[in-house]
XYZ file of C-alpha atoms in Angstrom:
317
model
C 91.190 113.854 45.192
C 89.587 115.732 48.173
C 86.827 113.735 49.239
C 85.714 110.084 48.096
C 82.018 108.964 48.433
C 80.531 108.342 44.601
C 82.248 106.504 41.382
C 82.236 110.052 40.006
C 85.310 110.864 42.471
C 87.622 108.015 41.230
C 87.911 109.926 37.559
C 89.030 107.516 35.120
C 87.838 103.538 35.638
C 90.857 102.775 32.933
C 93.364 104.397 34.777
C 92.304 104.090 38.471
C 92.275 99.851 37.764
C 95.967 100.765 36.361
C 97.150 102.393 39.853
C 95.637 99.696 41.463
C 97.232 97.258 39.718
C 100.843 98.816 40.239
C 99.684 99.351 43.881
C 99.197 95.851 44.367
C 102.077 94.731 43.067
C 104.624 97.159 45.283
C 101.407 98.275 47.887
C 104.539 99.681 50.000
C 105.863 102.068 47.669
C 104.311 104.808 48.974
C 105.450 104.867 52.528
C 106.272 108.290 52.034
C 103.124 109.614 51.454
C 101.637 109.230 55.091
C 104.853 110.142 57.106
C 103.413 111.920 59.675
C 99.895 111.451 58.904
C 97.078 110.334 60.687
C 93.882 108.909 59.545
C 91.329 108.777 61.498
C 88.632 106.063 61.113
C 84.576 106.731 62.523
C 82.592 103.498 62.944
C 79.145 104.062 63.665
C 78.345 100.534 62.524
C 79.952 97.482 62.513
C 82.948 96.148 60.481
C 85.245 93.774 59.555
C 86.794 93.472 56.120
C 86.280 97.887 55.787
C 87.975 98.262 59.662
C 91.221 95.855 58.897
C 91.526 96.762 55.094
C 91.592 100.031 55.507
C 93.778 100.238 58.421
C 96.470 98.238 56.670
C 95.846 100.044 53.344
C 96.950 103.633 55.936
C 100.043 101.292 57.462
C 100.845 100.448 53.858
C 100.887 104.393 53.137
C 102.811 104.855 56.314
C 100.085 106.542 58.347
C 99.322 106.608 62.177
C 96.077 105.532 62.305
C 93.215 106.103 65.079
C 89.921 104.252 65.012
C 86.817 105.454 66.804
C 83.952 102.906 67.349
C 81.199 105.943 68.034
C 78.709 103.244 69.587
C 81.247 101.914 72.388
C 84.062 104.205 72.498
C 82.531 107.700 73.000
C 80.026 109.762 74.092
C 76.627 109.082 72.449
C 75.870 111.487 69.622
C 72.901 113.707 68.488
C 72.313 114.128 64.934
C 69.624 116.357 64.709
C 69.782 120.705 65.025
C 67.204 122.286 67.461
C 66.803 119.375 69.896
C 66.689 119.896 73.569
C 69.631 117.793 74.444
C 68.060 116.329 77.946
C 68.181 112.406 77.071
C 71.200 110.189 76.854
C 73.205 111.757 74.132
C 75.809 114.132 76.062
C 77.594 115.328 73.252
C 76.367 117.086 69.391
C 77.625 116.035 66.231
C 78.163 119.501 65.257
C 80.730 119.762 68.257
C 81.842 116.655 68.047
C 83.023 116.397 63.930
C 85.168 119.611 64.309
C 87.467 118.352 67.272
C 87.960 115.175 65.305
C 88.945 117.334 62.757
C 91.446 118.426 65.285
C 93.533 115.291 65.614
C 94.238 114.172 61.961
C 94.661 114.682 58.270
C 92.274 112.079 57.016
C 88.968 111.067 58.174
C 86.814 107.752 56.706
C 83.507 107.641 57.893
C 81.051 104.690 57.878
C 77.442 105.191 58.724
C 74.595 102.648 57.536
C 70.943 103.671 56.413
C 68.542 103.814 59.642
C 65.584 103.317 57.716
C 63.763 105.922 60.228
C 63.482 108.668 56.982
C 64.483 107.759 53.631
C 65.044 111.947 53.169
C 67.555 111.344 55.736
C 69.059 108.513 54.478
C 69.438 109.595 50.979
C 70.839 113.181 51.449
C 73.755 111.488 53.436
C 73.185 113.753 56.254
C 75.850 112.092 58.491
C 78.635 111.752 56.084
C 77.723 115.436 54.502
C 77.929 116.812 57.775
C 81.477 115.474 57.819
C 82.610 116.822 54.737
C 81.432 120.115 55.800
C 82.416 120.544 59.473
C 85.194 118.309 59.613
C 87.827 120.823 57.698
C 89.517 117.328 56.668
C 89.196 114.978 53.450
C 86.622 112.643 53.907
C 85.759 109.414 52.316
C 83.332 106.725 52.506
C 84.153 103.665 54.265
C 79.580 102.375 53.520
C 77.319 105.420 53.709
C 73.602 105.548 54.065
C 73.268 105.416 49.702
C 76.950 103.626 48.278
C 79.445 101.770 49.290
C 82.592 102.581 47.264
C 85.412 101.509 48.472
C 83.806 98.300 48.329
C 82.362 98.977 44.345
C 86.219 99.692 43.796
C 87.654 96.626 44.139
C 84.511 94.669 42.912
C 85.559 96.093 39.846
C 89.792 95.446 40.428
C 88.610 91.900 41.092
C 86.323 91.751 37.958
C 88.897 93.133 35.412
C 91.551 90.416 37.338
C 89.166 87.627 36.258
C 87.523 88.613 32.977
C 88.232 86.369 30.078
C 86.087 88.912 27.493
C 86.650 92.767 27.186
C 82.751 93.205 28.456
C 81.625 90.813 30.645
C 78.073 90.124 31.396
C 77.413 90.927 35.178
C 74.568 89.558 37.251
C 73.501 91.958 39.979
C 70.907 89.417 41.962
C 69.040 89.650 45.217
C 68.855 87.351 47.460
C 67.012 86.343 50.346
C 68.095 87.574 54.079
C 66.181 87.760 57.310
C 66.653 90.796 58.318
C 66.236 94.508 56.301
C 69.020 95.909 54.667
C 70.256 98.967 53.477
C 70.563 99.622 49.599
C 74.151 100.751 49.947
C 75.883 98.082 48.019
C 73.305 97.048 45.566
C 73.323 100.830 44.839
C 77.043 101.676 44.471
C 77.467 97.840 42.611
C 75.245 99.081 40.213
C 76.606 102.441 40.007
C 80.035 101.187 39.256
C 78.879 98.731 36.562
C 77.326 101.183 34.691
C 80.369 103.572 34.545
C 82.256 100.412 33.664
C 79.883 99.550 30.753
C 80.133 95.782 31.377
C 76.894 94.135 30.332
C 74.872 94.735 33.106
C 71.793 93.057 34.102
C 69.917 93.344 37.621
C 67.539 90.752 38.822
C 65.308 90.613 41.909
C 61.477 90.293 42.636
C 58.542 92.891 42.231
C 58.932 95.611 45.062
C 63.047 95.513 45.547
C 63.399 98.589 42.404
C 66.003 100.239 43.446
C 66.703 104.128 42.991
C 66.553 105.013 39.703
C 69.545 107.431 39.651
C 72.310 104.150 40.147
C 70.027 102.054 37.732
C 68.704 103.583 35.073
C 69.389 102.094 31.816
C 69.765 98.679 33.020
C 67.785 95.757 32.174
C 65.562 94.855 35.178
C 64.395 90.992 34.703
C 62.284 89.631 37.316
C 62.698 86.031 36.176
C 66.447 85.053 38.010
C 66.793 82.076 36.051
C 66.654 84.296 32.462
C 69.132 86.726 34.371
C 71.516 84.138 35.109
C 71.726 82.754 31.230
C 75.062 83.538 30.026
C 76.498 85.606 33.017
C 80.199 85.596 33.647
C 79.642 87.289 36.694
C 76.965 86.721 39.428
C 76.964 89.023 42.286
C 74.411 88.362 44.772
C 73.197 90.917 47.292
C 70.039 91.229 49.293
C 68.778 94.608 50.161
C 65.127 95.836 52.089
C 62.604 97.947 49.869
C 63.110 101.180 48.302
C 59.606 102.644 47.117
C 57.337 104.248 49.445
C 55.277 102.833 51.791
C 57.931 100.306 52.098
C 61.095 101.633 52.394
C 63.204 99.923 54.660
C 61.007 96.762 55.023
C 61.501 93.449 54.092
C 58.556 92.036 51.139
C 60.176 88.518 50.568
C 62.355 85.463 52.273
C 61.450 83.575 49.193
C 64.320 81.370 49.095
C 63.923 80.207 45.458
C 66.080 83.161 45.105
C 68.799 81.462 46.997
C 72.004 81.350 44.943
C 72.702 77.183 44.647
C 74.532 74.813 42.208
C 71.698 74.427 39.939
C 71.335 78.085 39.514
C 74.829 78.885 38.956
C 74.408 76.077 36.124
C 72.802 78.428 33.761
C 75.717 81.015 33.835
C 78.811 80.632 31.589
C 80.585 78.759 34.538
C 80.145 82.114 36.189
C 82.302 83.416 39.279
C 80.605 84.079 42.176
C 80.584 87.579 43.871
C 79.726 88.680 47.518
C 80.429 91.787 49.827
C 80.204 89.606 52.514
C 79.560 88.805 55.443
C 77.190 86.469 53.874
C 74.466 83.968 55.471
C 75.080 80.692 53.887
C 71.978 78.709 52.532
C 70.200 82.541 52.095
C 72.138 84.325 50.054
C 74.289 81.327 48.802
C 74.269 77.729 49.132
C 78.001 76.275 50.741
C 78.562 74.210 46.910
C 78.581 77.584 45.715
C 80.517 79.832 47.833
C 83.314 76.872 48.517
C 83.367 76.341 44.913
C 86.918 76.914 42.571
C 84.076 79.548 40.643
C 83.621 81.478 44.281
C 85.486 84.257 44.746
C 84.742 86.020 47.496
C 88.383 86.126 49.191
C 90.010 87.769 46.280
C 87.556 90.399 46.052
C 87.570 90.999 50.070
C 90.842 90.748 49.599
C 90.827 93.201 47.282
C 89.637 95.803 49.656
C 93.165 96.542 51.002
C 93.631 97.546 47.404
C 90.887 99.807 46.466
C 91.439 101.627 50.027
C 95.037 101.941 49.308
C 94.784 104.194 46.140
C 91.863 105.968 47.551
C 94.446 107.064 50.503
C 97.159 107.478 47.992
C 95.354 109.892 45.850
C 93.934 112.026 48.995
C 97.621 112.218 50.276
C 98.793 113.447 47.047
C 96.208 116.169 47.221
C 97.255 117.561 50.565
């Protein structure tokens, strides 16, 4: 595997949840693999559960590992070709990507949606730019569009807790002050479809997401039908899609909160979160301290899906 940013990349869902199965159980058997390696991690948002899993999941592999925070670390970056550079951004990206390039084998890259241009946004111009200039493997580590590292080991966690060969899954929005991007919503959904779990995705009018990571899949705008018979509820908020309001937030309706009474309609469902998560938004604190919550598996989890993504990369070089 060369570069990693799109379920397509991972090849077979059967056998990748088999390697990461094995890799969990002996994650240091592959030591050998990063000996004199370096990976080379590009934050220019924030992190916690991507920035310590996937360092780990490199020491697991036996890698040297440098991490760049772009925003506080180094000189501010321009994006965009044909600008006079005579503001407060010193350096180009087209410069700057190449040197990185320079000092390491590896590169993850994690860059959110600005909601300034959905064109932008959804041509992955930052992490493309990588992949092109960088003369290094690059993967994903949340892009503008997916999040797959994270998609990865939602599904390692769901085929850990499954009871029934095809689960139903409950993809619901939730409420959340602020906008954001469509990144995990998109790359949930993405991954549930090429799993071909019985998928379901519930939110209100105006929160349609793309129709290239949902199509096919039932949209019900009525949570509480949704929620019948899940085994599986994954709740998410994300900001508009459609034009005029991309990137803008429609609804704080928090009848769309995930609470005890809600997850009463599921078939004693699990409950599912990226996190961070705002409690009594997204999820009321019954639910997500609940024996059914389980978030720390799946963040857990994230050491896991990072680990064979390395793996496989390293076995390419």
């Amino acid at each position: 595997m060369r570069n990693f940013t799109t379920v397509s990349d991972i090849g077979d869902m059967r056998q990748a949840v088999k390697e990461a199965l094995e890799v969990k159980a002996n994650r240091f058997g592959y030591k050998h693999l990063g000996e004199n390696r370096t990976l080379l991690m590009i934050f220019f948002n924030s992190s916690l559960r991507t920035r310590l899993s996937t360092q780990k999941a490199a020491l697991n592999l036996g890698m040297n590992v440098i991490v760049l925070d772009v925003n506080q670390g180094a000189w501010k970056l321009e994006t965009e070709r044909g600008v006079i550079m005579d503001g407060d951004k010193p350096e180009h990206l087209l410069e700057a990507i190449p040197v990185m390039g320079c000092y390491c084998d590896v590169i993850g890259v994690r860059s959110f949606a600005r909601f300034e241009s959905k064109a932008d946004d959804y041509s992955e111009k930052i992490l493309n730019q990588f992949i092109k200039y960088s003369g290094r493997p690059v993967f994903s580590m949340e892009a503008a569009t997916r999040h797959p590292l994270q998609s990865f080991a939602d599904l390692i966690t769901i085929e850990e807790y499954k009871t029934k060969q095809r689960p139903k899954v409950v993809l619901t929005w939730a409420p959340h002050p602020k906008a954001l991007p469509q990144a995990v919503p998109n790359s949930f959904a993405e991954w549930m479809r090429a799993a071909d779990y019985d998928f379901v995705i519930t939110h209100p009018h105006g929160y349609e997401l793309d129709d290239q990571f949902t199509r096919g899949v039932p949209i019900i705008y009525d949570q509480d039908e949704a929620l019948k018979g899940a085994d599986f509820v994954y709740a998410k908020n994300w900001a508009a899609y459609a034009d005029p309001n991309y990137g803008k937030v429609l609804s704080t309706d928090r009848a769309w909160t995930i609470t005890t009474e809600k997850m009463a309609l599921t078939n004693n469902a699990y409950f599912m979160h990226c996190l961070p998560v705002r409690r009594n938004m997204i999820v009321s604190d019954d639910v997500i301290e609940s024996p059914q919550s389980i978030v720390i598996p799946e963040a857990a989890n994230r050491e896991i899906s990072a680990t064979v993504v390395l793996k496989r990369i390293l076995e390419s070089l």
